[in-house]
Coordinates of C-alpha atoms and ligand atoms in Angstrom, one line a residue:
X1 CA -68.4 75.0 -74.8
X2 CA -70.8 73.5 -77.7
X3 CA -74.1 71.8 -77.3
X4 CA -72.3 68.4 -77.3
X5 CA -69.3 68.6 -75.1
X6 CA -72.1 70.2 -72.6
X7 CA -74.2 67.0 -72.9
X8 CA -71.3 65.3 -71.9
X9 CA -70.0 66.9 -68.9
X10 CA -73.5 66.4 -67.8
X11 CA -73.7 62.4 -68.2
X12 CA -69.8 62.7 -66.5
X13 CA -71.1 64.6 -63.6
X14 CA -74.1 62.8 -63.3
X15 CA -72.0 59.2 -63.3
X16 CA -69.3 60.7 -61.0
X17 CA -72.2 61.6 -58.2
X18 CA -73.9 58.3 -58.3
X19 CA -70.5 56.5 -58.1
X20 CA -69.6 58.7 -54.7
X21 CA -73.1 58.6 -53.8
X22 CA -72.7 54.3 -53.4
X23 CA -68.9 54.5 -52.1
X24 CA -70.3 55.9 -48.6
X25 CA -74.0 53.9 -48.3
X26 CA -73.7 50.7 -46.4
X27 CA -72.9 47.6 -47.9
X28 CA -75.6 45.3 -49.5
X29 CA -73.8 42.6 -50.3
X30 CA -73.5 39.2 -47.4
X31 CA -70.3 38.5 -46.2
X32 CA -70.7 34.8 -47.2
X33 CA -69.9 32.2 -45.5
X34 CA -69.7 34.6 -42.1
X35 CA -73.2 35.9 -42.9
X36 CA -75.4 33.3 -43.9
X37 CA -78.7 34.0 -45.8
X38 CA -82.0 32.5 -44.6
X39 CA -84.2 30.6 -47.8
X40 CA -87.5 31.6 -48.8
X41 CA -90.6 29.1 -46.8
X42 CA -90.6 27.4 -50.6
X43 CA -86.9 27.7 -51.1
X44 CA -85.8 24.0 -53.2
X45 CA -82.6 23.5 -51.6
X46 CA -81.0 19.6 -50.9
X47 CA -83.2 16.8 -51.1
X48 CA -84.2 14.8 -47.6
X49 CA -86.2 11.2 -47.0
X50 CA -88.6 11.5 -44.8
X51 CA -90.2 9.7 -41.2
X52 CA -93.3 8.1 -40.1
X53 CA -93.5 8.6 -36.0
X54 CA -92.2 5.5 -35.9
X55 CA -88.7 6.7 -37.5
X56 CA -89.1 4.2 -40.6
X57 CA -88.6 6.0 -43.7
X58 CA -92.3 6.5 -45.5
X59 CA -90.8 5.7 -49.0
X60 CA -92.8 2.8 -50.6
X61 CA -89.8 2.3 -53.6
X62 CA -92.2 3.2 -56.2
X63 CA -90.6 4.7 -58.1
X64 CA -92.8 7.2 -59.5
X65 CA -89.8 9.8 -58.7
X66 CA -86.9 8.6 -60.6
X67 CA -89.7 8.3 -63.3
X68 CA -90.9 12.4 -63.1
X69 CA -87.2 13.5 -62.6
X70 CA -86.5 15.1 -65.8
X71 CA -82.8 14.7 -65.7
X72 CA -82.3 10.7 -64.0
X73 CA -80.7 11.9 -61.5
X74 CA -83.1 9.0 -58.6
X75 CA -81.8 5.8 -58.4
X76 CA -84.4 3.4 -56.4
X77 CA -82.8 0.1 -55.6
X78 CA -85.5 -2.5 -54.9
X79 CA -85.2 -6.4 -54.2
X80 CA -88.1 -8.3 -54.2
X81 CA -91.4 -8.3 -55.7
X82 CA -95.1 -7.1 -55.3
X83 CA -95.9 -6.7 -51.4
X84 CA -92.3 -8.1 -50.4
X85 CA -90.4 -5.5 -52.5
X86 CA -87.9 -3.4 -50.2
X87 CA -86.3 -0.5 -50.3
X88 CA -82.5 -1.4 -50.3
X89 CA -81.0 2.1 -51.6
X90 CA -81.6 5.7 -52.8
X91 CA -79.7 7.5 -54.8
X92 CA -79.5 11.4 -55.9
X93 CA -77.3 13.0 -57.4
X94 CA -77.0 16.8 -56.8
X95 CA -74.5 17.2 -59.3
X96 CA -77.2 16.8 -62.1
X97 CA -80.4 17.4 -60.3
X98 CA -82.2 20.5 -61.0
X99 CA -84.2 21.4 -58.0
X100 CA -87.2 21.6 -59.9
X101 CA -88.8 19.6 -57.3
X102 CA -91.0 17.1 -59.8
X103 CA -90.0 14.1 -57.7
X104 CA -92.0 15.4 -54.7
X105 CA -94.9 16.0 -56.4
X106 CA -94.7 13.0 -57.8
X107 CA -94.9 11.0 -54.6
X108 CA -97.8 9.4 -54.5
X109 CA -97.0 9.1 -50.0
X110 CA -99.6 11.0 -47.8
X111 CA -97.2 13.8 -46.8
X112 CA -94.7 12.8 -49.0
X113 CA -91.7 10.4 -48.9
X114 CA -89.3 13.2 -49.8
X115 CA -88.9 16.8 -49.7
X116 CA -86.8 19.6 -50.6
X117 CA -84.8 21.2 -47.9
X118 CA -83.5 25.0 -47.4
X119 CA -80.2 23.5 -47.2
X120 CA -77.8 24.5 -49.8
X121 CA -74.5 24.3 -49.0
X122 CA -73.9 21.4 -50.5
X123 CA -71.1 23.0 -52.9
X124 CA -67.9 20.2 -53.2
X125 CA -64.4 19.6 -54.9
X126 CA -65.3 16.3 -55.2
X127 CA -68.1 15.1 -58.3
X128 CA -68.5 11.9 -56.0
X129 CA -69.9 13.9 -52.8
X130 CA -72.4 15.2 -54.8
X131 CA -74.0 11.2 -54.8
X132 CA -76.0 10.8 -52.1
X133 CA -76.9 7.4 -50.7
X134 CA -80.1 6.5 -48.7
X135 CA -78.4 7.3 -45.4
X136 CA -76.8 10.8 -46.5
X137 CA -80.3 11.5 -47.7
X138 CA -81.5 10.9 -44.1
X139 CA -78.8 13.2 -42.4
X140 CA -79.8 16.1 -40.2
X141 CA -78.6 18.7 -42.7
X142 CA -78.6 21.2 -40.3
X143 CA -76.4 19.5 -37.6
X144 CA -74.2 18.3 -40.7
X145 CA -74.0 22.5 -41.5
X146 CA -72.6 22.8 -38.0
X147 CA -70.6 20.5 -38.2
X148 CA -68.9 22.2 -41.1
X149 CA -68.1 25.2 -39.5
X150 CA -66.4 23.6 -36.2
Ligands
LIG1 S1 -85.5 18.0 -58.0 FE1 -85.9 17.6 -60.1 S2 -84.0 17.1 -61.0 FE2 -83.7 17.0 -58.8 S3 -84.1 14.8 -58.3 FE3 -86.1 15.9 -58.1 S4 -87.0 15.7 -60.1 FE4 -84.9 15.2 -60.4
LIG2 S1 -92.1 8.5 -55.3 FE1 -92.0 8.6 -53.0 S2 -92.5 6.5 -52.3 FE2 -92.1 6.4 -54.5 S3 -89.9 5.8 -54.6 FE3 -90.0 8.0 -54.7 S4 -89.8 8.8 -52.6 FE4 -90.3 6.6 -52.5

């Protein structure tokens, strides 16, 4: 056998015992969705509006948000003006946001008016899912995951 056909039969027999070697370790890879993975503490997962004590939501419809998202993807509907302007609707949509997370730094509201979530199973057949309103963005995400699996 020459020097080269021996170099090979080495690399084969070196491949050949690493590729046994994996068939009997255990697994590594999550049997998703039976397994589920738990997110990182500063995991960016689905956007949520947050409470006062009082229940009311603490967004001031500034706007400063829909102005640092990158992409457009905030819509803050307002009516009114100067200290009579309401909050009538919030929009995201998770089909073009980034999870880059600028909106909630951006929020000028002592312990913020919105904030990333570890939920992410947000994934849809349907674009239009994807647009949340101001009440979707106030769901419990983790009874809504429950409820998907019923
Ligand atoms: S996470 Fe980024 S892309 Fe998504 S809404 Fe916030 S600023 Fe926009
Ligand atoms: S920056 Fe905060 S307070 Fe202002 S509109 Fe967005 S969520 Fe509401």
């Amino acid at each position: 056998m020459g020097l080269v056909q021996k170099v090979l039969m080495k690399d084969l027999l070196i491949g050949l015992r690493r590729t046994v070697t994996y068939n009997y370790q255990k697994a590594i890879t999550m049997q998703y969705p039976k397994e589920k993975w738990t997110p990182y503490p500063r995991f960016r997962g689905v956007i949520r509006l947050t409470h006062d004590e009082e229940g009311n939501l603490k967004c001031i419809a500034c706007g400063m948000c829909a102005r640092a998202c990158p992409v457009g993807c905030i819509t803050v509907k307002t009516e009114g003006k100067g200290k009579e302007r309401k909050l009538v609707d919030f929009v995201i949509d998770f089909g073009v946001c980034l999870f880059c997370g600028l909106c909630v730094e951006a929020c000028p509201v002592k312990g913020k008016a919105i904030e990333m979530t570890s939920y992410y199973e947000a994934a849809t057949y349907d674009r239009n899912e994807m647009i949340f309103d101001i009440n979707k963005l106030q769901a419990d995400y983790k009874a809504w995951e429950r409820s998907f699996k019923k």
